[in-house]
PDB file of C-alpha atoms in Angstrom:
ATOM      1  CA  MET A   1       2.393  11.353  13.830  1.00  0.00           C
ATOM      2  CA  ARG A   2       0.201   8.311  14.504  1.00  0.00           C
ATOM      3  CA  LEU A   3      -0.540   9.505  18.063  1.00  0.00           C
ATOM      4  CA  LEU A   4      -1.526  12.894  16.711  1.00  0.00           C
ATOM      5  CA  ALA A   5      -3.748  11.221  14.137  1.00  0.00           C
ATOM      6  CA  GLY A   6      -5.507   9.273  16.878  1.00  0.00           C
ATOM      7  CA  ALA A   7      -6.041  12.400  18.949  1.00  0.00           C
ATOM      8  CA  LEU A   8      -7.534  14.248  15.995  1.00  0.00           C
ATOM      9  CA  VAL A   9      -9.933  11.441  15.148  1.00  0.00           C
ATOM     10  CA  ALA A  10     -10.976  11.112  18.786  1.00  0.00           C
ATOM     11  CA  LEU A  11     -11.569  14.852  19.016  1.00  0.00           C
ATOM     12  CA  CYS A  12     -13.601  15.011  15.835  1.00  0.00           C
ATOM     13  CA  PHE A  13     -15.808  12.005  16.405  1.00  0.00           C
ATOM     14  CA  GLY A  14     -15.895  11.654  20.159  1.00  0.00           C
ATOM     15  CA  MET A  15     -14.104   8.307  20.086  1.00  0.00           C
ATOM     16  CA  VAL A  16     -12.429   6.972  23.218  1.00  0.00           C
ATOM     17  CA  THR A  17      -8.968   5.562  22.538  1.00  0.00           C
ATOM     18  CA  PRO A  18      -8.117   2.959  25.207  1.00  0.00           C
ATOM     19  CA  VAL A  19      -4.618   2.883  26.668  1.00  0.00           C
ATOM     20  CA  ALA A  20      -4.181  -0.774  25.742  1.00  0.00           C
ATOM     21  CA  ALA A  21      -6.130  -1.084  22.517  1.00  0.00           C
ATOM     22  CA  GLN A  22      -7.224  -4.527  21.388  1.00  0.00           C
ATOM     23  CA  GLN A  23      -5.200  -5.964  18.550  1.00  0.00           C
ATOM     24  CA  THR A  24      -6.700  -5.769  15.078  1.00  0.00           C
ATOM     25  CA  ASP A  25      -5.894  -7.302  11.713  1.00  0.00           C
ATOM     26  CA  MET A  26      -3.544  -4.359  11.145  1.00  0.00           C
ATOM     27  CA  ASP A  27      -1.446  -5.413  14.139  1.00  0.00           C
ATOM     28  CA  THR A  28      -1.302  -9.075  13.142  1.00  0.00           C
ATOM     29  CA  CYS A  29      -0.818  -8.938   9.341  1.00  0.00           C
ATOM     30  CA  GLN A  30       2.557 -10.467   8.567  1.00  0.00           C
ATOM     31  CA  SER A  31       3.539  -9.111   5.168  1.00  0.00           C
ATOM     32  CA  ALA A  32       3.271  -5.840   3.264  1.00  0.00           C
ATOM     33  CA  ASP A  33       0.844  -7.441   0.799  1.00  0.00           C
ATOM     34  CA  ALA A  34      -1.379  -8.808   3.582  1.00  0.00           C
ATOM     35  CA  CYS A  35      -1.383  -5.483   5.401  1.00  0.00           C
ATOM     36  CA  GLN A  36      -2.267  -3.553   2.276  1.00  0.00           C
ATOM     37  CA  GLN A  37      -5.083  -5.963   1.463  1.00  0.00           C
ATOM     38  CA  ALA A  38      -6.443  -5.651   5.013  1.00  0.00           C
ATOM     39  CA  ALA A  39      -6.213  -1.864   4.821  1.00  0.00           C
ATOM     40  CA  GLN A  40      -7.974  -1.768   1.443  1.00  0.00           C
ATOM     41  CA  THR A  41     -10.792  -3.875   2.899  1.00  0.00           C
ATOM     42  CA  ARG A  42     -11.135  -1.411   5.768  1.00  0.00           C
ATOM     43  CA  VAL A  43     -11.111   1.587   3.437  1.00  0.00           C
ATOM     44  CA  SER A  44     -13.796  -0.041   1.254  1.00  0.00           C
ATOM     45  CA  LYS A  45     -15.970  -0.623   4.331  1.00  0.00           C
ATOM     46  CA  ALA A  46     -15.365   2.954   5.446  1.00  0.00           C
ATOM     47  CA  ARG A  47     -16.428   4.240   2.033  1.00  0.00           C
ATOM     48  CA  SER A  48     -19.624   2.202   2.200  1.00  0.00           C
ATOM     49  CA  VAL A  49     -20.434   3.492   5.688  1.00  0.00           C
ATOM     50  CA  LEU A  50     -19.534   7.052   4.681  1.00  0.00           C
ATOM     51  CA  ASN A  51     -22.103   6.899   1.882  1.00  0.00           C
ATOM     52  CA  ARG A  52     -24.700   6.544   4.652  1.00  0.00           C
ATOM     53  CA  GLN A  53     -23.307   9.612   6.444  1.00  0.00           C
ATOM     54  CA  ARG A  54     -22.070   7.558   9.407  1.00  0.00           C
ATOM     55  CA  PHE A  55     -18.822   9.420   9.917  1.00  0.00           C
ATOM     56  CA  ARG A  56     -17.750   7.925  13.248  1.00  0.00           C
ATOM     57  CA  GLU A  57     -18.132   4.349  12.020  1.00  0.00           C
ATOM     58  CA  ALA A  58     -16.227   5.193   8.851  1.00  0.00           C
ATOM     59  CA  ALA A  59     -13.342   6.661  10.867  1.00  0.00           C
ATOM     60  CA  GLN A  60     -13.283   3.649  13.194  1.00  0.00           C
ATOM     61  CA  GLU A  61     -12.703   1.401  10.194  1.00  0.00           C
ATOM     62  CA  VAL A  62      -9.655   3.350   9.035  1.00  0.00           C
ATOM     63  CA  TYR A  63      -8.090   4.444  12.327  1.00  0.00           C
ATOM     64  CA  PRO A  64      -6.419   1.068  13.151  1.00  0.00           C
ATOM     65  CA  VAL A  65      -4.244   1.403  10.031  1.00  0.00           C
ATOM     66  CA  LEU A  66      -2.662   4.550  11.498  1.00  0.00           C
ATOM     67  CA  ARG A  67      -2.705   3.430  15.137  1.00  0.00           C
ATOM     68  CA  SER A  68      -0.769   0.230  14.556  1.00  0.00           C
ATOM     69  CA  ASP A  69       3.008   0.108  14.965  1.00  0.00           C
ATOM     70  CA  ASN A  70       3.240  -2.998  12.783  1.00  0.00           C
ATOM     71  CA  PRO A  71       6.415  -2.518  10.661  1.00  0.00           C
ATOM     72  CA  GLU A  72       4.801  -4.473   7.807  1.00  0.00           C
ATOM     73  CA  ILE A  73       2.419  -1.565   7.170  1.00  0.00           C
ATOM     74  CA  GLY A  74       4.220   0.351   4.442  1.00  0.00           C
ATOM     75  CA  ILE A  75       4.078   4.005   3.497  1.00  0.00           C
ATOM     76  CA  PRO A  76       1.652   3.492   0.562  1.00  0.00           C
ATOM     77  CA  THR A  77      -0.775   1.746   2.928  1.00  0.00           C
ATOM     78  CA  ARG A  78      -0.569   4.548   5.482  1.00  0.00           C
ATOM     79  CA  ILE A  79      -1.075   7.123   2.723  1.00  0.00           C
ATOM     80  CA  LEU A  80      -4.201   5.205   1.707  1.00  0.00           C
ATOM     81  CA  ALA A  81      -5.501   5.466   5.286  1.00  0.00           C
ATOM     82  CA  TYR A  82      -4.664   9.163   5.589  1.00  0.00           C
ATOM     83  CA  SER A  83      -6.423   9.900   2.314  1.00  0.00           C
ATOM     84  CA  SER A  84      -9.490   7.951   3.435  1.00  0.00           C
ATOM     85  CA  LEU A  85      -9.646   9.897   6.700  1.00  0.00           C
ATOM     86  CA  THR A  86      -9.288  13.122   4.734  1.00  0.00           C
ATOM     87  CA  ASP A  87     -12.371  12.161   2.710  1.00  0.00           C
ATOM     88  CA  ILE A  88     -14.299  11.300   5.879  1.00  0.00           C
ATOM     89  CA  LEU A  89     -13.435  14.555   7.628  1.00  0.00           C
ATOM     90  CA  ASP A  90     -14.162  16.560   4.500  1.00  0.00           C
ATOM     91  CA  ALA A  91     -17.561  14.869   4.157  1.00  0.00           C
ATOM     92  CA  ALA A  92     -18.226  15.635   7.831  1.00  0.00           C
ATOM     93  CA  ASP A  93     -17.668  19.325   6.993  1.00  0.00           C
ATOM     94  CA  LEU A  94     -14.413  19.547   8.957  1.00  0.00           C
ATOM     95  CA  PRO A  95     -12.052  20.942   6.299  1.00  0.00           C
ATOM     96  CA  GLY A  96      -9.455  22.080   8.857  1.00  0.00           C
ATOM     97  CA  PHE A  97      -8.973  18.573  10.213  1.00  0.00           C
ATOM     98  CA  ALA A  98      -9.179  17.171   6.690  1.00  0.00           C
ATOM     99  CA  ALA A  99      -6.352  19.494   5.639  1.00  0.00           C
ATOM    100  CA  SER A 100      -4.256  18.286   8.589  1.00  0.00           C
ATOM    101  CA  PHE A 101      -4.631  14.687   7.471  1.00  0.00           C
ATOM    102  CA  GLN A 102      -3.939  15.575   3.834  1.00  0.00           C
ATOM    103  CA  GLY A 103      -0.798  17.384   4.990  1.00  0.00           C
ATOM    104  CA  SER A 104       0.267  14.330   6.990  1.00  0.00           C
ATOM    105  CA  ALA A 105      -0.193  12.147   3.916  1.00  0.00           C
ATOM    106  CA  ASN A 106       1.830  14.582   1.810  1.00  0.00           C
ATOM    107  CA  ARG A 107       4.705  14.563   4.295  1.00  0.00           C
ATOM    108  CA  LEU A 108       4.970  10.770   4.289  1.00  0.00           C
ATOM    109  CA  THR A 109       6.829  11.061   1.009  1.00  0.00           C
ATOM    110  CA  SER A 110       9.580  13.466   0.065  1.00  0.00           C
ATOM    111  CA  ALA A 111       7.852  14.198  -3.256  1.00  0.00           C
ATOM    112  CA  PRO A 112       4.118  14.804  -2.800  1.00  0.00           C
ATOM    113  CA  SER A 113       2.156  15.367  -5.983  1.00  0.00           C
ATOM    114  CA  SER A 114       1.182  18.894  -6.944  1.00  0.00           C
ATOM    115  CA  LEU A 115      -2.457  17.790  -7.057  1.00  0.00           C
ATOM    116  CA  ALA A 116      -2.234  16.466  -3.489  1.00  0.00           C
ATOM    117  CA  LEU A 117      -0.739  19.776  -2.347  1.00  0.00           C
ATOM    118  CA  LEU A 118      -3.460  21.655  -4.187  1.00  0.00           C
ATOM    119  CA  ARG A 119      -6.114  19.603  -2.425  1.00  0.00           C
ATOM    120  CA  GLU A 120      -4.535  20.442   0.942  1.00  0.00           C
ATOM    121  CA  ALA A 121      -4.567  24.137   0.013  1.00  0.00           C
ATOM    122  CA  GLU A 122      -8.239  23.981  -0.957  1.00  0.00           C
ATOM    123  CA  LEU A 123      -9.160  22.327   2.349  1.00  0.00           C
ATOM    124  CA  LEU A 124      -7.175  24.905   4.317  1.00  0.00           C
ATOM    125  CA  ALA A 125      -8.925  27.698   2.432  1.00  0.00           C
ATOM    126  CA  GLU A 126     -12.330  26.199   3.203  1.00  0.00           C
ATOM    127  CA  ALA A 127     -11.343  26.095   6.881  1.00  0.00           C
ATOM    128  CA  GLY A 128     -10.549  29.813   6.823  1.00  0.00           C
ATOM    129  CA  ARG A 129      -6.781  29.288   7.171  1.00  0.00           C
ATOM    130  CA  GLY A 130      -5.913  31.558   4.276  1.00  0.00           C
ATOM    131  CA  ASP A 131      -2.223  32.179   4.966  1.00  0.00           C
ATOM    132  CA  GLU A 132      -1.495  28.459   5.296  1.00  0.00           C
ATOM    133  CA  ALA A 133      -3.539  27.753   2.169  1.00  0.00           C
ATOM    134  CA  GLU A 134      -1.568  30.320   0.191  1.00  0.00           C
ATOM    135  CA  ALA A 135       1.775  28.850   1.259  1.00  0.00           C
ATOM    136  CA  VAL A 136       0.731  25.319   0.268  1.00  0.00           C
ATOM    137  CA  ARG A 137      -0.789  26.587  -2.988  1.00  0.00           C
ATOM    138  CA  SER A 138       2.511  28.281  -3.871  1.00  0.00           C
ATOM    139  CA  ASN A 139       4.332  24.985  -3.262  1.00  0.00           C
ATOM    140  CA  ALA A 140       1.809  23.221  -5.501  1.00  0.00           C
ATOM    141  CA  GLU A 141       2.405  25.782  -8.258  1.00  0.00           C
ATOM    142  CA  THR A 142       6.186  25.441  -8.018  1.00  0.00           C
ATOM    143  CA  LEU A 143       6.012  21.652  -8.128  1.00  0.00           C
ATOM    144  CA  ALA A 144       3.486  21.672 -10.994  1.00  0.00           C
ATOM    145  CA  ILE A 145       5.770  23.867 -13.103  1.00  0.00           C
ATOM    146  CA  GLN A 146       8.832  21.748 -12.323  1.00  0.00           C
ATOM    147  CA  ALA A 147       6.985  18.510 -13.149  1.00  0.00           C
ATOM    148  CA  ALA A 148       5.084  20.047 -16.088  1.00  0.00           C
ATOM    149  CA  ASN A 149       1.814  18.878 -14.518  1.00  0.00           C
ATOM    150  CA  LEU A 150      -0.539  20.856 -16.723  1.00  0.00           C
ATOM    151  CA  LEU A 151      -3.615  19.503 -14.917  1.00  0.00           C
ATOM    152  CA  THR A 152      -2.556  21.266 -11.706  1.00  0.00           C
ATOM    153  CA  VAL A 153      -1.512  24.371 -13.640  1.00  0.00           C
ATOM    154  CA  ASP A 154      -4.949  24.577 -15.272  1.00  0.00           C
ATOM    155  CA  ARG A 155      -6.706  24.223 -11.909  1.00  0.00           C
ATOM    156  CA  LEU A 156      -4.522  26.940 -10.417  1.00  0.00           C
ATOM    157  CA  ILE A 157      -5.277  29.261 -13.334  1.00  0.00           C
ATOM    158  CA  ASP A 158      -9.001  28.719 -12.764  1.00  0.00           C
ATOM    159  CA  THR A 159      -8.542  29.356  -9.033  1.00  0.00           C
ATOM    160  CA  TYR A 160      -6.692  32.616  -9.566  1.00  0.00           C
ATOM    161  CA  GLN A 161      -9.178  33.757 -12.212  1.00  0.00           C
ATOM    162  CA  THR A 162     -12.138  33.019  -9.927  1.00  0.00           C
ATOM    163  CA  ARG A 163     -10.488  34.957  -7.108  1.00  0.00           C
ATOM    164  CA  GLY A 164     -10.004  37.949  -9.386  1.00  0.00           C
ATOM    165  CA  GLU A 165      -6.206  37.595  -9.446  1.00  0.00           C
ATOM    166  CA  THR A 166      -6.065  38.243 -13.191  1.00  0.00           C
ATOM    167  CA  GLN A 167      -2.363  39.101 -13.376  1.00  0.00           C
ATOM    168  CA  ARG A 168      -1.402  35.973 -11.476  1.00  0.00           C
ATOM    169  CA  ALA A 169      -3.573  33.851 -13.773  1.00  0.00           C
ATOM    170  CA  ASP A 170      -2.039  35.495 -16.860  1.00  0.00           C
ATOM    171  CA  ASP A 171       1.500  34.898 -15.573  1.00  0.00           C
ATOM    172  CA  LEU A 172       0.732  31.223 -15.021  1.00  0.00           C
ATOM    173  CA  ARG A 173      -0.825  30.959 -18.508  1.00  0.00           C
ATOM    174  CA  ALA A 174       2.427  32.291 -19.937  1.00  0.00           C
ATOM    175  CA  GLN A 175       4.405  29.673 -18.025  1.00  0.00           C
ATOM    176  CA  ARG A 176       1.997  27.020 -19.280  1.00  0.00           C
ATOM    177  CA  ARG A 177       2.709  28.082 -22.868  1.00  0.00           C
ATOM    178  CA  ASP A 178       6.451  27.894 -22.168  1.00  0.00           C
ATOM    179  CA  ILE A 179       6.032  24.349 -20.846  1.00  0.00           C
ATOM    180  CA  ALA A 180       4.132  23.336 -23.965  1.00  0.00           C
ATOM    181  CA  ARG A 181       6.761  24.904 -26.255  1.00  0.00           C
ATOM    182  CA  ARG A 182       9.542  22.949 -24.544  1.00  0.00           C
ATOM    183  CA  PHE A 183       7.980  19.749 -25.845  1.00  0.00           C
ATOM    184  CA  ASP A 184       7.326  20.857 -29.417  1.00  0.00           C
ATOM    185  CA  GLY A 185      10.520  19.140 -30.600  1.00  0.00           C
ATOM    186  CA  ILE A 186      10.077  15.932 -28.628  1.00  0.00           C
ATOM    187  CA  CYS A 187       7.484  14.448 -30.925  1.00  0.00           C
ATOM    188  CA  SER A 188       8.257  15.994 -34.278  1.00  0.00           C
ATOM    189  CA  SER A 189       8.289  12.776 -36.277  1.00  0.00           C
ATOM    190  CA  ALA A 190       5.487  11.984 -38.690  1.00  0.00           C
ATOM    191  CA  ARG A 191       4.464   9.035 -36.535  1.00  0.00           C
ATOM    192  CA  CYS A 192       3.895  11.205 -33.453  1.00  0.00           C
ATOM    193  CA  ARG A 193       2.144  13.975 -35.327  1.00  0.00           C
ATOM    194  CA  SER A 194      -0.160  11.714 -37.301  1.00  0.00           C
ATOM    195  CA  ALA A 195      -1.088   9.120 -34.679  1.00  0.00           C
ATOM    196  CA  ASP A 196      -3.991   9.787 -32.330  1.00  0.00           C
ATOM    197  CA  VAL A 197      -2.153   8.305 -29.330  1.00  0.00           C
ATOM    198  CA  VAL A 198       1.474   7.309 -28.760  1.00  0.00           C
ATOM    199  CA  GLU A 199       1.944   5.671 -25.370  1.00  0.00           C
ATOM    200  CA  ALA A 200       4.794   6.490 -23.005  1.00  0.00           C
ATOM    201  CA  GLN A 201       7.943   4.430 -23.478  1.00  0.00           C
ATOM    202  CA  LEU A 202      10.801   3.654 -21.098  1.00  0.00           C
ATOM    203  CA  LEU A 203      13.949   5.638 -21.957  1.00  0.00           C
ATOM    204  CA  GLU A 204      16.287   5.152 -19.015  1.00  0.00           C
ATOM    205  CA  GLN A 205      16.124   3.133 -15.818  1.00  0.00           C
ATOM    206  CA  SER A 206      18.691   3.288 -13.027  1.00  0.00           C
ATOM    207  CA  PRO A 207      18.992  -0.044 -11.205  1.00  0.00           C
ATOM    208  CA  PRO A 208      18.158   0.297  -7.506  1.00  0.00           C
ATOM    209  CA  ASP A 209      20.893   0.117  -4.905  1.00  0.00           C
ATOM    210  CA  TYR A 210      20.782  -3.214  -3.119  1.00  0.00           C
ATOM    211  CA  PRO A 211      20.445  -2.598   0.660  1.00  0.00           C
ATOM    212  CA  ARG A 212      23.686  -3.737   2.293  1.00  0.00           C
ATOM    213  CA  SER A 213      21.952  -5.560   5.136  1.00  0.00           C
ATOM    214  CA  ALA A 214      19.806  -7.517   2.679  1.00  0.00           C
ATOM    215  CA  LEU A 215      22.764  -8.268   0.429  1.00  0.00           C
ATOM    216  CA  ARG A 216      24.854  -9.564   3.339  1.00  0.00           C
ATOM    217  CA  SER A 217      22.078 -11.917   4.444  1.00  0.00           C
ATOM    218  CA  GLY A 218      21.174 -12.979   0.898  1.00  0.00           C
ATOM    219  CA  GLN A 219      17.660 -11.547   1.280  1.00  0.00           C
ATOM    220  CA  GLU A 220      15.758 -11.084  -1.973  1.00  0.00           C
ATOM    221  CA  GLY A 221      12.532  -9.243  -2.653  1.00  0.00           C
ATOM    222  CA  GLN A 222      10.160  -7.621  -5.093  1.00  0.00           C
ATOM    223  CA  CYS A 223       8.497  -4.220  -5.280  1.00  0.00           C
ATOM    224  CA  GLN A 224       5.551  -2.925  -7.254  1.00  0.00           C
ATOM    225  CA  ILE A 225       5.854   0.769  -8.001  1.00  0.00           C
ATOM    226  CA  ARG A 226       2.778   2.759  -8.944  1.00  0.00           C
ATOM    227  CA  MET A 227       3.470   6.093 -10.593  1.00  0.00           C
ATOM    228  CA  ASN A 228       2.202   8.760 -12.908  1.00  0.00           C
ATOM    229  CA  ILE A 229       4.317   9.999 -15.818  1.00  0.00           C
ATOM    230  CA  ALA A 230       4.336  13.751 -16.343  1.00  0.00           C
ATOM    231  CA  GLU A 231       4.532  15.488 -19.704  1.00  0.00           C
ATOM    232  CA  THR A 232       8.296  15.754 -19.102  1.00  0.00           C
ATOM    233  CA  GLY A 233       8.624  11.967 -18.957  1.00  0.00           C
ATOM    234  CA  ARG A 234       9.507  12.100 -15.259  1.00  0.00           C
ATOM    235  CA  ALA A 235       7.838   9.806 -12.735  1.00  0.00           C
ATOM    236  CA  THR A 236       5.561  11.589 -10.252  1.00  0.00           C
ATOM    237  CA  ASP A 237       3.154  10.567  -7.460  1.00  0.00           C
ATOM    238  CA  ILE A 238       5.325   7.534  -6.743  1.00  0.00           C
ATOM    239  CA  GLU A 239       4.021   4.830  -4.423  1.00  0.00           C
ATOM    240  CA  THR A 240       5.993   1.693  -3.535  1.00  0.00           C
ATOM    241  CA  LEU A 241       4.733  -1.653  -2.262  1.00  0.00           C
ATOM    242  CA  CYS A 242       7.574  -4.034  -1.393  1.00  0.00           C
ATOM    243  CA  SER A 243       7.833  -7.532   0.029  1.00  0.00           C
ATOM    244  CA  ASP A 244      10.034  -6.109   2.802  1.00  0.00           C
ATOM    245  CA  PRO A 245      10.361  -2.501   4.076  1.00  0.00           C
ATOM    246  CA  VAL A 246      14.136  -2.611   3.545  1.00  0.00           C
ATOM    247  CA  PHE A 247      13.573  -2.373  -0.215  1.00  0.00           C
ATOM    248  CA  VAL A 248      11.147   0.607  -0.184  1.00  0.00           C
ATOM    249  CA  GLU A 249      13.671   3.473  -0.227  1.00  0.00           C
ATOM    250  CA  PRO A 250      15.995   2.095  -2.980  1.00  0.00           C
ATOM    251  CA  ALA A 251      12.973   1.190  -5.116  1.00  0.00           C
ATOM    252  CA  TYR A 252      11.568   4.684  -4.660  1.00  0.00           C
ATOM    253  CA  GLN A 253      14.869   6.346  -5.570  1.00  0.00           C
ATOM    254  CA  SER A 254      15.169   4.145  -8.650  1.00  0.00           C
ATOM    255  CA  ALA A 255      11.691   5.265  -9.761  1.00  0.00           C
ATOM    256  CA  VAL A 256      12.611   8.936  -9.238  1.00  0.00           C
ATOM    257  CA  SER A 257      15.545   8.619 -11.641  1.00  0.00           C
ATOM    258  CA  THR A 258      13.639   6.612 -14.293  1.00  0.00           C
ATOM    259  CA  ARG A 259      12.848   8.495 -17.500  1.00  0.00           C
ATOM    260  CA  PHE A 260      10.137   7.912 -20.100  1.00  0.00           C
ATOM    261  CA  THR A 261       9.021   9.458 -23.333  1.00  0.00           C
ATOM    262  CA  PRO A 262       5.728  11.201 -22.559  1.00  0.00           C
ATOM    263  CA  ARG A 263       2.387   9.982 -23.840  1.00  0.00           C
ATOM    264  CA  PHE A 264       1.242  11.933 -26.888  1.00  0.00           C
ATOM    265  CA  GLU A 265      -2.281  12.627 -28.051  1.00  0.00           C
ATOM    266  CA  SER A 266      -2.472  14.150 -31.529  1.00  0.00           C
ATOM    267  CA  GLY A 267       1.110  15.347 -31.152  1.00  0.00           C
ATOM    268  CA  ALA A 268       0.638  16.971 -27.738  1.00  0.00           C
ATOM    269  CA  PRO A 269       2.402  15.608 -24.621  1.00  0.00           C
ATOM    270  CA  LYS A 270       0.021  14.335 -21.958  1.00  0.00           C
ATOM    271  CA  PRO A 271       0.453  12.791 -18.503  1.00  0.00           C
ATOM    272  CA  THR A 272      -0.008   9.053 -17.989  1.00  0.00           C
ATOM    273  CA  TYR A 273      -1.700   7.841 -14.827  1.00  0.00           C
ATOM    274  CA  GLY A 274      -1.514   4.618 -12.818  1.00  0.00           C
ATOM    275  CA  VAL A 275       1.590   3.041 -14.378  1.00  0.00           C
ATOM    276  CA  MET A 276       2.665  -0.139 -12.570  1.00  0.00           C
ATOM    277  CA  PHE A 277       6.396  -0.804 -12.619  1.00  0.00           C
ATOM    278  CA  PRO A 278       8.010  -3.938 -11.087  1.00  0.00           C
ATOM    279  CA  VAL A 279      11.426  -3.892  -9.411  1.00  0.00           C
ATOM    280  CA  GLU A 280      13.183  -7.076  -8.359  1.00  0.00           C
ATOM    281  CA  PHE A 281      16.008  -7.454  -5.848  1.00  0.00           C
ATOM    282  CA  ALA A 282      17.828 -10.712  -6.524  1.00  0.00           C
ATOM    283  CA  VAL A 283      21.253 -11.943  -5.435  1.00  0.00           C
ATOM    284  CA  ARG A 284      23.139 -13.161  -8.519  1.00  0.00           C
TER     285      ARG A 284
END
């Protein structure tokens, strides 16, 4: 995937990719934290350059994150780079290439967010790839309904209405009402109904499986998990940043199985965004 990414960037911006590329900070960073910090610095520089419509320079800032084979560069960091390149290509009026990068970012995780899928569909549609856009949009709708992501559902309803697909919009409105009704009994207490906001609360957390190789060697570590909490109380849009790549998968799976009470506003369930959740791996 990284070789394909390099070829796409080179094609779009006329960049020459040398056979033996010079090492960058992304090749030499020695921990997941250091690599993510270096990548964030590059993305910030790319954003600044992009604001001046200098697309090639912006892409050159981000490309080393994807080119590098450094094992310390974790999935969240690569997703950050893919998303940045998507923005650059979209700004350069290349929605087809932008959709390819958004699709690559989505496939880095087994559970892409419905909003990320919807963005990919919109880019594909702008590029005139209607059949592909429709397939991705259908996946976004399915995932949004399963995760009760009403923000995506509302955007899909607007999309269908704008396109004149009235029946499809009406069907999705009906499913939206069903989703809302499912949560009528969750917050029936006087406290939930009377308070303006009741924040999400942890209900159930499954401890992560300790990787056998790490356990045998006595290796310990920490992960920071960034997630959104859907109206169902399920974690969505999960990103993991761990001190060692060996802990990424068990931390991710632990987050998938974690359950919360949803956030309520005036008695109505709402999603919560940007929740940070620590996970520690320690030999006792």
